[in-house]
PDB file of C-alpha atoms in Angstrom:
ATOM      1  CA  MET A   1      12.321  17.529  90.853  1.00  0.00           C
ATOM      2  CA  ARG A   2      14.047  20.100  88.747  1.00  0.00           C
ATOM      3  CA  GLN A   3      16.480  21.028  92.195  1.00  0.00           C
ATOM      4  CA  ALA A   4      17.206  17.108  92.027  1.00  0.00           C
ATOM      5  CA  SER A   5      17.589  17.122  88.671  1.00  0.00           C
ATOM      6  CA  GLN A   6      20.187  19.818  89.042  1.00  0.00           C
ATOM      7  CA  MET A   7      21.977  18.743  91.130  1.00  0.00           C
ATOM      8  CA  ARG A   8      22.601  15.999  89.283  1.00  0.00           C
ATOM      9  CA  ASP A   9      23.837  17.857  86.593  1.00  0.00           C
ATOM     10  CA  ASP A  10      26.192  20.471  88.729  1.00  0.00           C
ATOM     11  CA  GLN A  11      27.586  17.017  89.759  1.00  0.00           C
ATOM     12  CA  PHE A  12      28.450  15.710  86.201  1.00  0.00           C
ATOM     13  CA  GLU A  13      29.881  18.429  85.364  1.00  0.00           C
ATOM     14  CA  GLN A  14      31.721  19.373  88.075  1.00  0.00           C
ATOM     15  CA  SER A  15      33.412  15.577  88.479  1.00  0.00           C
ATOM     16  CA  ARG A  16      34.139  16.268  84.020  1.00  0.00           C
ATOM     17  CA  ALA A  17      36.050  19.419  85.522  1.00  0.00           C
ATOM     18  CA  VAL A  18      37.616  17.881  87.832  1.00  0.00           C
ATOM     19  CA  ARG A  19      38.747  14.761  85.415  1.00  0.00           C
ATOM     20  CA  LEU A  20      40.045  16.964  82.653  1.00  0.00           C
ATOM     21  CA  ALA A  21      41.848  18.870  85.426  1.00  0.00           C
ATOM     22  CA  MET A  22      43.581  15.242  86.538  1.00  0.00           C
ATOM     23  CA  ILE A  23      44.608  14.310  82.709  1.00  0.00           C
ATOM     24  CA  ALA A  24      46.000  18.175  82.402  1.00  0.00           C
ATOM     25  CA  GLY A  25      48.309  18.293  85.313  1.00  0.00           C
ATOM     26  CA  GLN A  26      48.746  14.480  86.530  1.00  0.00           C
ATOM     27  CA  ILE A  27      48.727  12.460  83.086  1.00  0.00           C
ATOM     28  CA  ARG A  28      49.702  14.415  80.094  1.00  0.00           C
ATOM     29  CA  PRO A  29      52.812  16.134  81.653  1.00  0.00           C
ATOM     30  CA  ASN A  30      53.848  12.840  82.615  1.00  0.00           C
ATOM     31  CA  ARG A  31      54.406  11.546  79.109  1.00  0.00           C
ATOM     32  CA  VAL A  32      51.261   9.700  78.000  1.00  0.00           C
ATOM     33  CA  SER A  33      49.971  10.774  75.168  1.00  0.00           C
ATOM     34  CA  ASP A  34      47.656   8.209  73.821  1.00  0.00           C
ATOM     35  CA  GLU A  35      45.000   9.985  72.913  1.00  0.00           C
ATOM     36  CA  ARG A  36      42.486   6.772  73.372  1.00  0.00           C
ATOM     37  CA  VAL A  37      43.874   6.406  77.241  1.00  0.00           C
ATOM     38  CA  LEU A  38      43.130   9.994  77.655  1.00  0.00           C
ATOM     39  CA  ASN A  39      39.951   9.634  76.748  1.00  0.00           C
ATOM     40  CA  ALA A  40      39.044   7.027  78.527  1.00  0.00           C
ATOM     41  CA  LEU A  41      40.567   7.995  81.717  1.00  0.00           C
ATOM     42  CA  HIS A  42      38.236  10.993  80.938  1.00  0.00           C
ATOM     43  CA  ASP A  43      35.212   9.214  80.226  1.00  0.00           C
ATOM     44  CA  VAL A  44      35.462   6.907  83.501  1.00  0.00           C
ATOM     45  CA  PRO A  45      34.198   8.915  86.753  1.00  0.00           C
ATOM     46  CA  ARG A  46      37.149   7.785  89.564  1.00  0.00           C
ATOM     47  CA  GLU A  47      35.052   8.858  92.624  1.00  0.00           C
ATOM     48  CA  LEU A  48      32.561   6.432  91.740  1.00  0.00           C
ATOM     49  CA  PHE A  49      35.065   3.842  92.728  1.00  0.00           C
ATOM     50  CA  VAL A  50      35.756   4.898  96.051  1.00  0.00           C
ATOM     51  CA  PRO A  51      34.259   5.112  99.898  1.00  0.00           C
ATOM     52  CA  LYS A  52      32.594   7.683 100.192  1.00  0.00           C
ATOM     53  CA  ILE A  53      35.114   9.222 102.999  1.00  0.00           C
ATOM     54  CA  LEU A  54      37.667   9.426  99.506  1.00  0.00           C
ATOM     55  CA  ARG A  55      35.327  11.150  97.144  1.00  0.00           C
ATOM     56  CA  GLY A  56      36.679  14.573  97.660  1.00  0.00           C
ATOM     57  CA  VAL A  57      40.041  13.248  96.804  1.00  0.00           C
ATOM     58  CA  ALA A  58      39.630  10.366  94.161  1.00  0.00           C
ATOM     59  CA  TYR A  59      41.809  12.715  91.357  1.00  0.00           C
ATOM     60  CA  ILE A  60      44.516  13.407  93.890  1.00  0.00           C
ATOM     61  CA  ASP A  61      48.344  11.886  92.798  1.00  0.00           C
ATOM     62  CA  GLU A  62      48.226   8.764  95.322  1.00  0.00           C
ATOM     63  CA  ASP A  63      47.435   5.543  95.735  1.00  0.00           C
ATOM     64  CA  LEU A  64      43.819   5.056  97.405  1.00  0.00           C
ATOM     65  CA  GLU A  65      42.867   2.344  99.646  1.00  0.00           C
ATOM     66  CA  VAL A  66      39.515   0.947  98.800  1.00  0.00           C
ATOM     67  CA  ALA A  67      39.684  -2.334 101.102  1.00  0.00           C
ATOM     68  CA  LYS A  68      41.877  -3.432 103.406  1.00  0.00           C
ATOM     69  CA  GLY A  69      45.410  -3.628 101.424  1.00  0.00           C
ATOM     70  CA  ARG A  70      43.460  -3.180  98.380  1.00  0.00           C
ATOM     71  CA  TYR A  71      44.354   0.452  96.904  1.00  0.00           C
ATOM     72  CA  LEU A  72      43.652   2.455  93.547  1.00  0.00           C
ATOM     73  CA  MET A  73      46.759   3.066  91.790  1.00  0.00           C
ATOM     74  CA  GLU A  74      47.716   6.172  90.928  1.00  0.00           C
ATOM     75  CA  PRO A  75      46.190   7.550  87.407  1.00  0.00           C
ATOM     76  CA  MET A  76      49.587   8.506  86.163  1.00  0.00           C
ATOM     77  CA  ILE A  77      51.057   4.979  86.976  1.00  0.00           C
ATOM     78  CA  LEU A  78      47.735   3.845  85.446  1.00  0.00           C
ATOM     79  CA  ALA A  79      47.787   5.761  82.484  1.00  0.00           C
ATOM     80  CA  ARG A  80      51.150   5.411  82.029  1.00  0.00           C
ATOM     81  CA  LEU A  81      51.048   1.334  81.995  1.00  0.00           C
ATOM     82  CA  LEU A  82      47.480   1.302  79.827  1.00  0.00           C
ATOM     83  CA  MET A  83      49.992   3.653  77.370  1.00  0.00           C
ATOM     84  CA  GLU A  84      52.537   1.090  77.482  1.00  0.00           C
ATOM     85  CA  ALA A  85      50.181  -1.935  76.677  1.00  0.00           C
ATOM     86  CA  GLU A  86      49.557  -0.632  73.086  1.00  0.00           C
ATOM     87  CA  ILE A  87      45.685  -1.596  73.810  1.00  0.00           C
ATOM     88  CA  LYS A  88      43.776  -2.265  70.565  1.00  0.00           C
ATOM     89  CA  PRO A  89      40.078  -2.025  69.955  1.00  0.00           C
ATOM     90  CA  ASP A  90      39.797  -5.512  69.198  1.00  0.00           C
ATOM     91  CA  ASP A  91      42.187  -7.090  72.293  1.00  0.00           C
ATOM     92  CA  ALA A  92      41.015  -9.187  75.002  1.00  0.00           C
ATOM     93  CA  VAL A  93      42.789  -7.701  78.054  1.00  0.00           C
ATOM     94  CA  LEU A  94      43.233  -9.867  81.814  1.00  0.00           C
ATOM     95  CA  ASP A  95      42.510  -7.182  84.707  1.00  0.00           C
ATOM     96  CA  ILE A  96      44.312  -8.952  87.706  1.00  0.00           C
ATOM     97  CA  GLY A  97      42.937  -6.855  91.035  1.00  0.00           C
ATOM     98  CA  CYS A  98      40.607  -4.966  89.985  1.00  0.00           C
ATOM     99  CA  ALA A  99      39.386  -4.101  93.483  1.00  0.00           C
ATOM    100  CA  THR A 100      36.251  -2.079  93.026  1.00  0.00           C
ATOM    101  CA  GLY A 101      36.983  -1.841  89.113  1.00  0.00           C
ATOM    102  CA  TYR A 102      37.916   1.125  88.162  1.00  0.00           C
ATOM    103  CA  SER A 103      40.412  -0.233  85.944  1.00  0.00           C
ATOM    104  CA  THR A 104      38.555  -2.288  84.577  1.00  0.00           C
ATOM    105  CA  ALA A 105      35.946   0.047  83.560  1.00  0.00           C
ATOM    106  CA  VAL A 106      38.889   2.432  82.102  1.00  0.00           C
ATOM    107  CA  LEU A 107      40.106  -1.095  79.970  1.00  0.00           C
ATOM    108  CA  SER A 108      36.201  -1.763  78.796  1.00  0.00           C
ATOM    109  CA  ARG A 109      36.833   1.775  76.522  1.00  0.00           C
ATOM    110  CA  LEU A 110      39.778   0.226  74.927  1.00  0.00           C
ATOM    111  CA  ALA A 111      39.642  -3.292  74.451  1.00  0.00           C
ATOM    112  CA  ASP A 112      37.058  -5.300  72.890  1.00  0.00           C
ATOM    113  CA  ALA A 113      36.648  -7.390  76.321  1.00  0.00           C
ATOM    114  CA  VAL A 114      38.103  -7.466  78.946  1.00  0.00           C
ATOM    115  CA  VAL A 115      38.013 -10.284  82.184  1.00  0.00           C
ATOM    116  CA  ALA A 116      38.878  -8.847  85.461  1.00  0.00           C
ATOM    117  CA  VAL A 117      39.797 -11.274  88.150  1.00  0.00           C
ATOM    118  CA  GLU A 118      39.531 -10.468  92.043  1.00  0.00           C
ATOM    119  CA  GLU A 119      39.541 -12.992  94.686  1.00  0.00           C
ATOM    120  CA  ASP A 120      37.537 -10.705  97.793  1.00  0.00           C
ATOM    121  CA  PRO A 121      33.859 -11.510  97.227  1.00  0.00           C
ATOM    122  CA  GLU A 122      32.719  -8.188  98.594  1.00  0.00           C
ATOM    123  CA  LEU A 123      35.073  -6.212  95.775  1.00  0.00           C
ATOM    124  CA  VAL A 124      33.719  -8.556  93.040  1.00  0.00           C
ATOM    125  CA  GLU A 125      29.935  -7.520  93.696  1.00  0.00           C
ATOM    126  CA  LYS A 126      31.073  -4.126  94.273  1.00  0.00           C
ATOM    127  CA  ALA A 127      33.327  -4.169  90.860  1.00  0.00           C
ATOM    128  CA  SER A 128      29.809  -5.536  89.233  1.00  0.00           C
ATOM    129  CA  ALA A 129      27.716  -3.202  90.091  1.00  0.00           C
ATOM    130  CA  LYS A 130      29.600  -0.273  89.197  1.00  0.00           C
ATOM    131  CA  LEU A 131      30.504  -1.610  86.093  1.00  0.00           C
ATOM    132  CA  ALA A 132      26.734  -2.910  85.765  1.00  0.00           C
ATOM    133  CA  ASP A 133      25.735   1.058  86.416  1.00  0.00           C
ATOM    134  CA  LEU A 134      28.244   2.680  83.607  1.00  0.00           C
ATOM    135  CA  GLY A 135      27.221   0.695  81.391  1.00  0.00           C
ATOM    136  CA  CYS A 136      30.504  -1.719  80.211  1.00  0.00           C
ATOM    137  CA  ASP A 137      28.935  -5.031  79.127  1.00  0.00           C
ATOM    138  CA  ASN A 138      32.200  -5.838  77.710  1.00  0.00           C
ATOM    139  CA  ALA A 139      33.703  -6.489  80.938  1.00  0.00           C
ATOM    140  CA  ALA A 140      33.254  -9.926  83.549  1.00  0.00           C
ATOM    141  CA  VAL A 141      34.618  -9.815  87.121  1.00  0.00           C
ATOM    142  CA  LEU A 142      35.568 -13.281  87.934  1.00  0.00           C
ATOM    143  CA  GLU A 143      36.236 -14.265  91.562  1.00  0.00           C
ATOM    144  CA  ALA A 144      39.798 -16.375  92.026  1.00  0.00           C
ATOM    145  CA  ALA A 145      43.129 -16.699  93.492  1.00  0.00           C
ATOM    146  CA  LEU A 146      45.191 -12.968  92.290  1.00  0.00           C
ATOM    147  CA  SER A 147      47.864 -15.409  91.320  1.00  0.00           C
ATOM    148  CA  TYR A 148      45.852 -17.517  89.391  1.00  0.00           C
ATOM    149  CA  GLY A 149      43.845 -15.607  86.628  1.00  0.00           C
ATOM    150  CA  ALA A 150      42.072 -16.538  84.377  1.00  0.00           C
ATOM    151  CA  PRO A 151      43.461 -19.464  82.229  1.00  0.00           C
ATOM    152  CA  GLU A 152      40.037 -20.851  81.035  1.00  0.00           C
ATOM    153  CA  GLN A 153      39.302 -17.718  79.589  1.00  0.00           C
ATOM    154  CA  GLY A 154      42.873 -17.298  77.568  1.00  0.00           C
ATOM    155  CA  PRO A 155      44.790 -16.870  76.242  1.00  0.00           C
ATOM    156  CA  PHE A 156      44.568 -12.975  76.075  1.00  0.00           C
ATOM    157  CA  ASP A 157      46.702 -10.149  73.911  1.00  0.00           C
ATOM    158  CA  VAL A 158      46.869  -7.820  77.379  1.00  0.00           C
ATOM    159  CA  ILE A 159      47.595  -8.825  81.171  1.00  0.00           C
ATOM    160  CA  LEU A 160      47.858  -5.602  83.954  1.00  0.00           C
ATOM    161  CA  LEU A 161      48.075  -6.252  87.526  1.00  0.00           C
ATOM    162  CA  ASN A 162      46.789  -3.898  89.823  1.00  0.00           C
ATOM    163  CA  GLY A 163      49.757  -3.484  91.658  1.00  0.00           C
ATOM    164  CA  ALA A 164      53.285  -4.304  92.219  1.00  0.00           C
ATOM    165  CA  VAL A 165      54.113  -7.612  91.999  1.00  0.00           C
ATOM    166  CA  GLU A 166      58.151  -8.735  93.135  1.00  0.00           C
ATOM    167  CA  LYS A 167      57.655 -12.278  91.406  1.00  0.00           C
ATOM    168  CA  ILE A 168      55.586 -12.881  87.677  1.00  0.00           C
ATOM    169  CA  GLU A 169      55.036 -16.471  87.458  1.00  0.00           C
ATOM    170  CA  GLN A 170      55.099 -18.977  84.341  1.00  0.00           C
ATOM    171  CA  ASN A 171      51.015 -19.484  84.934  1.00  0.00           C
ATOM    172  CA  LEU A 172      50.474 -15.860  83.974  1.00  0.00           C
ATOM    173  CA  THR A 173      53.012 -15.592  80.972  1.00  0.00           C
ATOM    174  CA  ASP A 174      50.996 -18.732  79.596  1.00  0.00           C
ATOM    175  CA  GLN A 175      47.887 -17.020  79.341  1.00  0.00           C
ATOM    176  CA  LEU A 176      49.457 -13.965  77.095  1.00  0.00           C
ATOM    177  CA  ALA A 177      48.869 -14.566  73.234  1.00  0.00           C
ATOM    178  CA  ASP A 178      51.816 -14.693  71.128  1.00  0.00           C
ATOM    179  CA  GLY A 179      52.362 -10.928  70.951  1.00  0.00           C
ATOM    180  CA  GLY A 180      51.069 -10.265  74.047  1.00  0.00           C
ATOM    181  CA  ARG A 181      52.032  -7.942  76.379  1.00  0.00           C
ATOM    182  CA  LEU A 182      51.756  -7.841  79.976  1.00  0.00           C
ATOM    183  CA  VAL A 183      51.909  -4.433  82.689  1.00  0.00           C
ATOM    184  CA  CYS A 184      53.091  -3.785  86.129  1.00  0.00           C
ATOM    185  CA  VAL A 185      54.566  -2.492  88.739  1.00  0.00           C
ATOM    186  CA  ARG A 186      57.776  -4.819  89.434  1.00  0.00           C
ATOM    187  CA  GLN A 187      59.748  -4.238  92.525  1.00  0.00           C
ATOM    188  CA  HIS A 188      63.533  -6.287  91.912  1.00  0.00           C
ATOM    189  CA  GLU A 189      66.820  -6.001  93.945  1.00  0.00           C
ATOM    190  CA  GLY A 190      65.529  -2.080  95.391  1.00  0.00           C
ATOM    191  CA  THR A 191      63.817  -0.801  92.696  1.00  0.00           C
ATOM    192  CA  SER A 192      60.638  -0.278  92.255  1.00  0.00           C
ATOM    193  CA  ARG A 193      59.248   0.650  88.263  1.00  0.00           C
ATOM    194  CA  GLY A 194      56.630   0.189  85.467  1.00  0.00           C
ATOM    195  CA  TYR A 195      57.403  -3.225  83.214  1.00  0.00           C
ATOM    196  CA  LEU A 196      56.110  -4.658  80.284  1.00  0.00           C
ATOM    197  CA  LEU A 197      56.987  -7.798  79.605  1.00  0.00           C
ATOM    198  CA  VAL A 198      56.156  -9.009  75.778  1.00  0.00           C
ATOM    199  CA  LYS A 199      55.714 -12.801  74.946  1.00  0.00           C
ATOM    200  CA  ALA A 200      57.032 -13.903  71.484  1.00  0.00           C
ATOM    201  CA  GLY A 201      57.059 -17.077  69.691  1.00  0.00           C
ATOM    202  CA  GLY A 202      56.363 -18.685  73.341  1.00  0.00           C
ATOM    203  CA  THR A 203      59.365 -16.514  75.046  1.00  0.00           C
ATOM    204  CA  ALA A 204      58.316 -13.563  77.399  1.00  0.00           C
ATOM    205  CA  GLY A 205      60.976 -11.256  78.348  1.00  0.00           C
ATOM    206  CA  GLY A 206      60.447  -7.380  79.729  1.00  0.00           C
ATOM    207  CA  ARG A 207      62.104  -4.435  80.447  1.00  0.00           C
ATOM    208  CA  ASP A 208      62.224  -1.688  82.916  1.00  0.00           C
ATOM    209  CA  LEU A 209      59.836   1.202  81.811  1.00  0.00           C
ATOM    210  CA  PHE A 210      59.906   4.277  84.578  1.00  0.00           C
ATOM    211  CA  ASP A 211      59.813   4.850  88.089  1.00  0.00           C
ATOM    212  CA  ALA A 212      56.674   3.629  89.891  1.00  0.00           C
ATOM    213  CA  PHE A 213      55.679   2.710  93.965  1.00  0.00           C
ATOM    214  CA  THR A 214      52.671   1.262  94.111  1.00  0.00           C
ATOM    215  CA  PRO A 215      51.420  -1.133  97.403  1.00  0.00           C
ATOM    216  CA  VAL A 216      52.326  -4.889  96.722  1.00  0.00           C
ATOM    217  CA  LEU A 217      49.587  -6.695  94.828  1.00  0.00           C
ATOM    218  CA  PRO A 218      48.263 -10.297  97.408  1.00  0.00           C
ATOM    219  CA  GLY A 219      49.722 -13.209  95.764  1.00  0.00           C
ATOM    220  CA  TYR A 220      53.026 -11.468  94.123  1.00  0.00           C
ATOM    221  CA  GLU A 221      55.174 -11.217  97.450  1.00  0.00           C
ATOM    222  CA  VAL A 222      58.380 -13.235  96.964  1.00  0.00           C
ATOM    223  CA  GLU A 223      58.584 -15.626 100.077  1.00  0.00           C
ATOM    224  CA  LYS A 224      61.148 -14.800 102.830  1.00  0.00           C
ATOM    225  CA  ARG A 225      63.989 -16.965 103.305  1.00  0.00           C
ATOM    226  CA  PHE A 226      66.042 -16.685 106.327  1.00  0.00           C
ATOM    227  CA  SER A 227      69.198 -17.371 107.118  1.00  0.00           C
ATOM    228  CA  PHE A 228      71.469 -18.332 110.157  1.00  0.00           C
TER     229      PHE A 228
END
């Protein structure tokens, strides 16, 4: 028993050291200075949200595939989007495409309540279990189409899209409260950039933030049209 306990303590300390290295080597140098965001990233063991075969590389600055066609965004991009969203402790947040739940766990440290949406039933089950294990009792995972969101649970102060999008539909901005912010990676006219959209007085307007690339989130592709 003592040996098993020592192994767990060693693993915890190793994980903590790697998270600190991620923050010092990847996150802070890329203009992320919000201490609440940094502390949230430090609190959540990213390796618990990836397949066992990837746990050794859980903190590299790359997107990690956790299911077919589904990824955890690289830490730097996620961190910058969270900082730009300016999440307040009393905010309600919608996390679209949470996959295994890593982003939801981080958001649960920043907001009052988090609703995550995932359309893959197996991922819903995995994310819910991980969040319960970590005591994220202010977060819940719903099974729904990623492009649908969670209008019945809104309006939301912040919406995070966990992947690149080629379009942002009206039904999504309708789920934002007045003063609400949506953050994502937007692919537009050959560019791929972090993007912030703010809703004010019923009107939504956005701006590009920084160069970024991450795989497109299913349901947010532009329909390809062919001309002859």
